[in-house]
PDB file of C-alpha atoms in Angstrom:
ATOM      1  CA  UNK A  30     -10.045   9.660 -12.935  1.00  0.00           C
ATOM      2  CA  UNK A  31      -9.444  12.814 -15.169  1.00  0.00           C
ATOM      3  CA  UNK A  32      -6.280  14.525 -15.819  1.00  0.00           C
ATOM      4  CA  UNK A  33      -7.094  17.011 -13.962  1.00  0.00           C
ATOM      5  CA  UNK A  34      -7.930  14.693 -10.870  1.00  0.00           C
ATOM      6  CA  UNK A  35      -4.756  12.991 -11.240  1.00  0.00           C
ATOM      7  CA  UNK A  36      -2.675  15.954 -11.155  1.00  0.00           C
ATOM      8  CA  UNK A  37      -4.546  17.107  -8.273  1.00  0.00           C
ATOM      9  CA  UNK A  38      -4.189  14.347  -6.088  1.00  0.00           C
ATOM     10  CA  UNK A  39      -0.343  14.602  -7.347  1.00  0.00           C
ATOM     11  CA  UNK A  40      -0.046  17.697  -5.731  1.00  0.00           C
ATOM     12  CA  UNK A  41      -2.205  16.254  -2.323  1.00  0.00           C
ATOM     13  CA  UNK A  42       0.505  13.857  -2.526  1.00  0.00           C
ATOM     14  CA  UNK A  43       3.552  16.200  -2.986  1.00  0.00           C
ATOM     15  CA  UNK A  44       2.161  18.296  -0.134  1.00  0.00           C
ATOM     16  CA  UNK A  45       1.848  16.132   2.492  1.00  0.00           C
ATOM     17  CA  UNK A  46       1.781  17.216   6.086  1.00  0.00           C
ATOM     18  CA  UNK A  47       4.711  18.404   8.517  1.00  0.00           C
ATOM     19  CA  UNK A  48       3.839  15.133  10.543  1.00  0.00           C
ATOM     20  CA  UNK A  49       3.864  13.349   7.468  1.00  0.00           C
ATOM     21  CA  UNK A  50       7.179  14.576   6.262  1.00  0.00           C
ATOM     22  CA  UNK A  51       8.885  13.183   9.355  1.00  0.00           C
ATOM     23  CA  UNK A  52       6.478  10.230  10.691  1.00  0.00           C
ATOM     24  CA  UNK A  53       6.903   8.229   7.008  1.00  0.00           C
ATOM     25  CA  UNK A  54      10.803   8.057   6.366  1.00  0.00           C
ATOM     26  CA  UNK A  55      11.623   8.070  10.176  1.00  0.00           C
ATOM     27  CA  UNK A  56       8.969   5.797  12.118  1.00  0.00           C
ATOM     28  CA  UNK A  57       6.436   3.967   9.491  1.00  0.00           C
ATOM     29  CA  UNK A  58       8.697   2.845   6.630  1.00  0.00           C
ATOM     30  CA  UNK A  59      11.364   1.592   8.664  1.00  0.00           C
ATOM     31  CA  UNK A  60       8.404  -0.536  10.418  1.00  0.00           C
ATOM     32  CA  UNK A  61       7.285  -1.891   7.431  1.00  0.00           C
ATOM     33  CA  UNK A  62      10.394  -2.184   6.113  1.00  0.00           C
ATOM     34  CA  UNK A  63      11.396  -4.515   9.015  1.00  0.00           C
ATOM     35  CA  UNK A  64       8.803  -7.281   7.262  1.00  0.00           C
ATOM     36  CA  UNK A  65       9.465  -7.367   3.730  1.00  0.00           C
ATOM     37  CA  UNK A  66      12.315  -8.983   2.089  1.00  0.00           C
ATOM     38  CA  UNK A  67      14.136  -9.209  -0.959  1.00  0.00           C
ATOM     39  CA  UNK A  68      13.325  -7.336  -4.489  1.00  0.00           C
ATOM     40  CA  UNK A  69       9.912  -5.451  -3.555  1.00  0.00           C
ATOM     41  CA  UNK A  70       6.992  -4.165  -5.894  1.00  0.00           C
ATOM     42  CA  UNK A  71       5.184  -1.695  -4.089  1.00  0.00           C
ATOM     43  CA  UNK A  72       1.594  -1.079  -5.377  1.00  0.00           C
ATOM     44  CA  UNK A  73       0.477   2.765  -5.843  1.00  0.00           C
ATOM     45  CA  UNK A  74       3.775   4.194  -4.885  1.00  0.00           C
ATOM     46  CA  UNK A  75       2.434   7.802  -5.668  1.00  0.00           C
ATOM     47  CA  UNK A  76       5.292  10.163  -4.850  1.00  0.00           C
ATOM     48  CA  UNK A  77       7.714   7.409  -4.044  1.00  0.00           C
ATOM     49  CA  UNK A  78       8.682   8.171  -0.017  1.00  0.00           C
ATOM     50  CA  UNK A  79       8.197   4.390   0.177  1.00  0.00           C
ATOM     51  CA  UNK A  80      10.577   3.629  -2.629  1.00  0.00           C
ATOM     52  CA  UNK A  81      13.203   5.981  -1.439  1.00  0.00           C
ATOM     53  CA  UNK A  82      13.061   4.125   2.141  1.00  0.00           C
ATOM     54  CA  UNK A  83      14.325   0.537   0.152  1.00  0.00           C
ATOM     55  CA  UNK A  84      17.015  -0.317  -1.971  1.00  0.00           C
ATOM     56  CA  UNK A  85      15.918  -2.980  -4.415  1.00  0.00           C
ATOM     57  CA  UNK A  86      12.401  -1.832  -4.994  1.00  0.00           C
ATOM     58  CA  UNK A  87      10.185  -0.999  -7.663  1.00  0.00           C
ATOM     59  CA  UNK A  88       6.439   0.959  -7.593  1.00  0.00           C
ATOM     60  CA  UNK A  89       3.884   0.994  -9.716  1.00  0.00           C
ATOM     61  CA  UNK A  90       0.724   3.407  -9.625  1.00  0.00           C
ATOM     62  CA  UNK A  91      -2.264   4.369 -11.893  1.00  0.00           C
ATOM     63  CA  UNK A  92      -1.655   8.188 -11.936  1.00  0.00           C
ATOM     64  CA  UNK A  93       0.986   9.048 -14.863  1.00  0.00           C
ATOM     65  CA  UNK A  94       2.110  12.191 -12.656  1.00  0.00           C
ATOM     66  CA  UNK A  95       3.372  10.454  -9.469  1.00  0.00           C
ATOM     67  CA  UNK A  96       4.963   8.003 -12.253  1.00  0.00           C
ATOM     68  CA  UNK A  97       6.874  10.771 -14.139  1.00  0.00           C
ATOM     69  CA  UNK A  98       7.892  12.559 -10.705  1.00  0.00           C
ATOM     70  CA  UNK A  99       9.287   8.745  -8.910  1.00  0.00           C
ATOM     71  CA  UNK A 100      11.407   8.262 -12.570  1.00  0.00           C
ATOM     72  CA  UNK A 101      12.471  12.515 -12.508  1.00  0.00           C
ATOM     73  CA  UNK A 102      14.053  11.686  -8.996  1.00  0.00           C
ATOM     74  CA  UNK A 103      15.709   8.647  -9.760  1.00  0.00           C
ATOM     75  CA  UNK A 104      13.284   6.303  -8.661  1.00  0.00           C
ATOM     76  CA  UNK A 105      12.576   2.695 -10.706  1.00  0.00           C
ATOM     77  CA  UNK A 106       8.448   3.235 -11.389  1.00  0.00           C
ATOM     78  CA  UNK A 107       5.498   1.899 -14.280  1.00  0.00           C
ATOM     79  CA  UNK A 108       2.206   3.547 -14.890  1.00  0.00           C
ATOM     80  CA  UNK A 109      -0.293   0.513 -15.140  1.00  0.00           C
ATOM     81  CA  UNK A 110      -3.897   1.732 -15.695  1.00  0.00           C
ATOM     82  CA  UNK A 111      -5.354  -1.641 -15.111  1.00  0.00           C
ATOM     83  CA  UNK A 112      -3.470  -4.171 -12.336  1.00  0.00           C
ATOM     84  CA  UNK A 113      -2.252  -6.671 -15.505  1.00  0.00           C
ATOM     85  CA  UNK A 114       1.774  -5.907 -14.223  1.00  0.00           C
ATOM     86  CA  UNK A 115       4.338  -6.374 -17.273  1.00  0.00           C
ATOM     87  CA  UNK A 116       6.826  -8.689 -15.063  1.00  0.00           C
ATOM     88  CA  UNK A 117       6.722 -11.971 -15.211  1.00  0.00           C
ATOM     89  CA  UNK A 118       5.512 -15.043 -12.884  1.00  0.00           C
ATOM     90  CA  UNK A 119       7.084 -15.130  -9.190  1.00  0.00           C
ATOM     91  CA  UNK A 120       9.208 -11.627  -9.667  1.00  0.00           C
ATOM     92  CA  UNK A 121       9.416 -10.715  -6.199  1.00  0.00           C
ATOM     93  CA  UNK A 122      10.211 -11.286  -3.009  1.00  0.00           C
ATOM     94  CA  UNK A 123       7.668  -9.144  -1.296  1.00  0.00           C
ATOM     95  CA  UNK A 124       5.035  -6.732  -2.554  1.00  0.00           C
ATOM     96  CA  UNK A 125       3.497  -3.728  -0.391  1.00  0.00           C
ATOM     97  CA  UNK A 126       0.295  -2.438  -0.765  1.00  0.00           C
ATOM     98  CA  UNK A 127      -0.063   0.671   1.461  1.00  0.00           C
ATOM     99  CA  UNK A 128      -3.190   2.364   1.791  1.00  0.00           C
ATOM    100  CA  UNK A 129      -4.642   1.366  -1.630  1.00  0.00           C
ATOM    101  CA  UNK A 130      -6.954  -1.751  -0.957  1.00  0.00           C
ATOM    102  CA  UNK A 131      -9.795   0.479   0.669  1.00  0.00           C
ATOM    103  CA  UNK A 132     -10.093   2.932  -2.665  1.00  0.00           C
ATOM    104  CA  UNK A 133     -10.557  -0.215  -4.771  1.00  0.00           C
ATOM    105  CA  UNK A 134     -14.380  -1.684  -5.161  1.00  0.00           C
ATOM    106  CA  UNK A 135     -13.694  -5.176  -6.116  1.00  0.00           C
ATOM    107  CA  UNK A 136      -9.695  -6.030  -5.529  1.00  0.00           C
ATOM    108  CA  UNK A 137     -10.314  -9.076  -7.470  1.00  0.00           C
ATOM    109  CA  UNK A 138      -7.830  -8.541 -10.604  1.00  0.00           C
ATOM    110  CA  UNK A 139      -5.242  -6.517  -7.932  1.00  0.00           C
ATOM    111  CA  UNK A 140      -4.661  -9.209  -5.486  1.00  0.00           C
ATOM    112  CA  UNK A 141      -4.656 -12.163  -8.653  1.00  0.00           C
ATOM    113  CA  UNK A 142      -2.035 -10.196 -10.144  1.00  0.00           C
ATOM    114  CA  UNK A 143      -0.123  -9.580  -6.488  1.00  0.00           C
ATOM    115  CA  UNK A 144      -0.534 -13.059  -6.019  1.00  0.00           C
ATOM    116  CA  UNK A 145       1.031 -13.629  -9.722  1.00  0.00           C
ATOM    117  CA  UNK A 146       4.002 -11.845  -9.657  1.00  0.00           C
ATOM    118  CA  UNK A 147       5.065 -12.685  -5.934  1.00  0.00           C
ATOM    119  CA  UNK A 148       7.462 -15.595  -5.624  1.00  0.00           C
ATOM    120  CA  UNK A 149       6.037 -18.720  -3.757  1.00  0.00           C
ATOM    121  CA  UNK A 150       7.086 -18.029   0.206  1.00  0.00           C
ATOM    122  CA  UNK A 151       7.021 -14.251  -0.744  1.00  0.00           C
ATOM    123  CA  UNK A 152       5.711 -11.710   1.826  1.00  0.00           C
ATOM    124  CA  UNK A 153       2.579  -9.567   1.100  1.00  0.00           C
ATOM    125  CA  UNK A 154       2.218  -6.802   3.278  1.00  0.00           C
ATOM    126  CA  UNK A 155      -1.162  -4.722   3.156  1.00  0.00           C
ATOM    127  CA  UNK A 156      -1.691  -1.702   5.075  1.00  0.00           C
ATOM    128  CA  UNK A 157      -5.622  -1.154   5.737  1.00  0.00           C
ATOM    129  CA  UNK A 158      -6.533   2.783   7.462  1.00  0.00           C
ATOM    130  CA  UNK A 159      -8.481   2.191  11.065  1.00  0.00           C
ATOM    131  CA  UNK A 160     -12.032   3.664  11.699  1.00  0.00           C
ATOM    132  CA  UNK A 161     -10.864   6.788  11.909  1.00  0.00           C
ATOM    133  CA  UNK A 162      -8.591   7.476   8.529  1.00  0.00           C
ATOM    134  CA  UNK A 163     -11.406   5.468   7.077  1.00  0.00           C
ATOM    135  CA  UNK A 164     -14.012   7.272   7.463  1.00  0.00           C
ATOM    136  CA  UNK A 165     -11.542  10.753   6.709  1.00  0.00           C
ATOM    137  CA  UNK A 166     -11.444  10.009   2.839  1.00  0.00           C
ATOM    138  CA  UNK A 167     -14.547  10.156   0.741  1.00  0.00           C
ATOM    139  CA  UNK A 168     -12.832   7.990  -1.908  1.00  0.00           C
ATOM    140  CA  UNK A 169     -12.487   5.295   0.412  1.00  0.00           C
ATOM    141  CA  UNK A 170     -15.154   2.340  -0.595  1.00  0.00           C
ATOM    142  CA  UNK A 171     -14.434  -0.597   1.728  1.00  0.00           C
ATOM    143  CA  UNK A 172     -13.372  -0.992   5.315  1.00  0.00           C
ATOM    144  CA  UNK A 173     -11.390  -4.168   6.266  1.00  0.00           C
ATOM    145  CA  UNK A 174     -10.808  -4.635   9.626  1.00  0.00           C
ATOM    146  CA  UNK A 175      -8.370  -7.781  10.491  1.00  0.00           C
ATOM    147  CA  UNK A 176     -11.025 -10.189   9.988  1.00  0.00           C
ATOM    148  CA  UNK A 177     -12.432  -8.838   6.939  1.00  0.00           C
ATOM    149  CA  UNK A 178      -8.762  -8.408   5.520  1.00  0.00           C
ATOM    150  CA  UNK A 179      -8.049 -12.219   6.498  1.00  0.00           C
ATOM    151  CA  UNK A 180     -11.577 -12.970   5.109  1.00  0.00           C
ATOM    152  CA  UNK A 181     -10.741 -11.162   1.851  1.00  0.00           C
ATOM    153  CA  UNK A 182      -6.949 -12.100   0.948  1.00  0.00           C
ATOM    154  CA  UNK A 183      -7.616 -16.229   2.143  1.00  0.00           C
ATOM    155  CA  UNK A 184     -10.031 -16.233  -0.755  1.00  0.00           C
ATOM    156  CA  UNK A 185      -6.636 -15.712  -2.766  1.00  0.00           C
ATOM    157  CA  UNK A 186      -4.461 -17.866  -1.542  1.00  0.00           C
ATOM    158  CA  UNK A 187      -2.565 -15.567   0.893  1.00  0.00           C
ATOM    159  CA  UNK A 188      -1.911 -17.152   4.733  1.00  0.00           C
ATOM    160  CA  UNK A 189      -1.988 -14.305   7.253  1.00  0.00           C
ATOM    161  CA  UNK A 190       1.663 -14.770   9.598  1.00  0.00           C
ATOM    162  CA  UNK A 191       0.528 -11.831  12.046  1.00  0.00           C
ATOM    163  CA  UNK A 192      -0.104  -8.248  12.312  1.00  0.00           C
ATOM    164  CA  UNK A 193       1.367  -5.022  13.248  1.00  0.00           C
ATOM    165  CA  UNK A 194      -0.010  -1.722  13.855  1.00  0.00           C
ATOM    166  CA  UNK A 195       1.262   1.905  13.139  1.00  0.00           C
ATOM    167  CA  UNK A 196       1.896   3.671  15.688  1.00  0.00           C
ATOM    168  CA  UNK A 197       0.921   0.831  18.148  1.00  0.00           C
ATOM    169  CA  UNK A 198      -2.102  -1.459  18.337  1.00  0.00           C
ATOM    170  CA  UNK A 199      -4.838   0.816  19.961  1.00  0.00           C
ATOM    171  CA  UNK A 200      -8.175   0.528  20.018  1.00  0.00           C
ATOM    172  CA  UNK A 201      -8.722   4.202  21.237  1.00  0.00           C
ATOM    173  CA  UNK A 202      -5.917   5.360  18.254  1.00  0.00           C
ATOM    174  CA  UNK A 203      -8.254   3.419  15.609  1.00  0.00           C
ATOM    175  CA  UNK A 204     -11.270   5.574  16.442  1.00  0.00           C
ATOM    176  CA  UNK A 205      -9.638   8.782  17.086  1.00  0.00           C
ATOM    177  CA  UNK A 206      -6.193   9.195  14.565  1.00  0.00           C
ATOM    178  CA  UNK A 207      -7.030   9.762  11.337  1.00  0.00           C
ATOM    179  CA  UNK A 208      -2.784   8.015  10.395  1.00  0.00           C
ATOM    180  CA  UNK A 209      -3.402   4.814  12.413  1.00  0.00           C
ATOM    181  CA  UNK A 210      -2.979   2.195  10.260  1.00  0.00           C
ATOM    182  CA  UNK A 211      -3.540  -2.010  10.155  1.00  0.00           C
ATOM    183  CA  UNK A 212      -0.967  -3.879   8.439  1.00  0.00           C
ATOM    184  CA  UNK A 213      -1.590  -7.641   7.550  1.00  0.00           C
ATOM    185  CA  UNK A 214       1.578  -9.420   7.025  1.00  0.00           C
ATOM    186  CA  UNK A 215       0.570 -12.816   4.546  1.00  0.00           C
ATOM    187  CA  UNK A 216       2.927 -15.534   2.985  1.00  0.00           C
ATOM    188  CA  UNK A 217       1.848 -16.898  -0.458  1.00  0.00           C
TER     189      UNK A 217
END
């Protein structure tokens, strides 16, 4: 991605939506929040709303922007280009990965490194878009459904615990709201 492509999607990010603005901090992060634990690493944090929803938490993300504007607000965050995370073996307690799994083509090096850095019994929670928010984003490359994200992270030692759904598990909401989300909760 270009400079100018990074600084773009910055500003998608920045934007966000009036729905957005409200549906994040007040109904989906306090969700999620509800099954991590402990000091969290939260892959592609772009504009930090995660990070500001969880004390004890750190965020990574490829685009230098959303980097500079997390640390210009106060907020703990790394630019990695490549997932190869500067923190050591079994760091943390839980790591999110929230709508970033879908843009990558082969998540091999991501989920060895989330696998490296998470502390054995650690949570890994992975937030997947439906059919809908899928198909919404041209950048998107791979759909995982619950069986393909089972399929996928049980090749890397993760053991699915359960999932959740955001708003609510609906079949109709997966092929119709673009926000509907699938979250795998795994153990390592």
């Amino acid at each position: 991605m270009s400079s100018s492509e990074q600084k773009e999607y910055f500003n998608y990010l920045k934007s966000g939506s009036l729905f957005g603005k409200y549906y994040r901090p007040y109904y989906l992060y306090p969700k999620v929040n509800r099954h991590l634990s402990g000091r969290t690493l939260d892959i592609g944090c772009g504009v930090g709303n995660f990070l500001k929803s969880r004390n004890n938490s750190i965020g990574v993300d490829i685009n230098p922007h959303c980097v500079k504007h997390c640390n210009n607000n106060g907020l703990e965050a790394y630019y990695f280009k490549i997932p190869n995370y500067d923190f050591r073996n079994n760091t943390f307690n839980s790591v999110l990965l929230d709508n970033v799994l879908e843009h990558i083509d082969n998540p091999f090096e991501i989920l060895n490194e989330i696998f490296r850095v998470l502390k054995p019994g650690g949570l890994f929670v992975v937030g997947v878009p439906g059919k809908k928010g899928f198909k919404k984003d041209p950048d998107h490359k791979i759909f995982y459904d619950e069986e393909i994200l089972n399929n996928t992270l049980q090749k890397f030692g993760f053991i699915n615990k359960y999932f959740f759904y955001a708003p609510f598990k609906s079949e109709y909401l997966n092929k119709h709201l673009n926000p509907y989300c699938i979250f795998g909760v795994y153990i390592k």
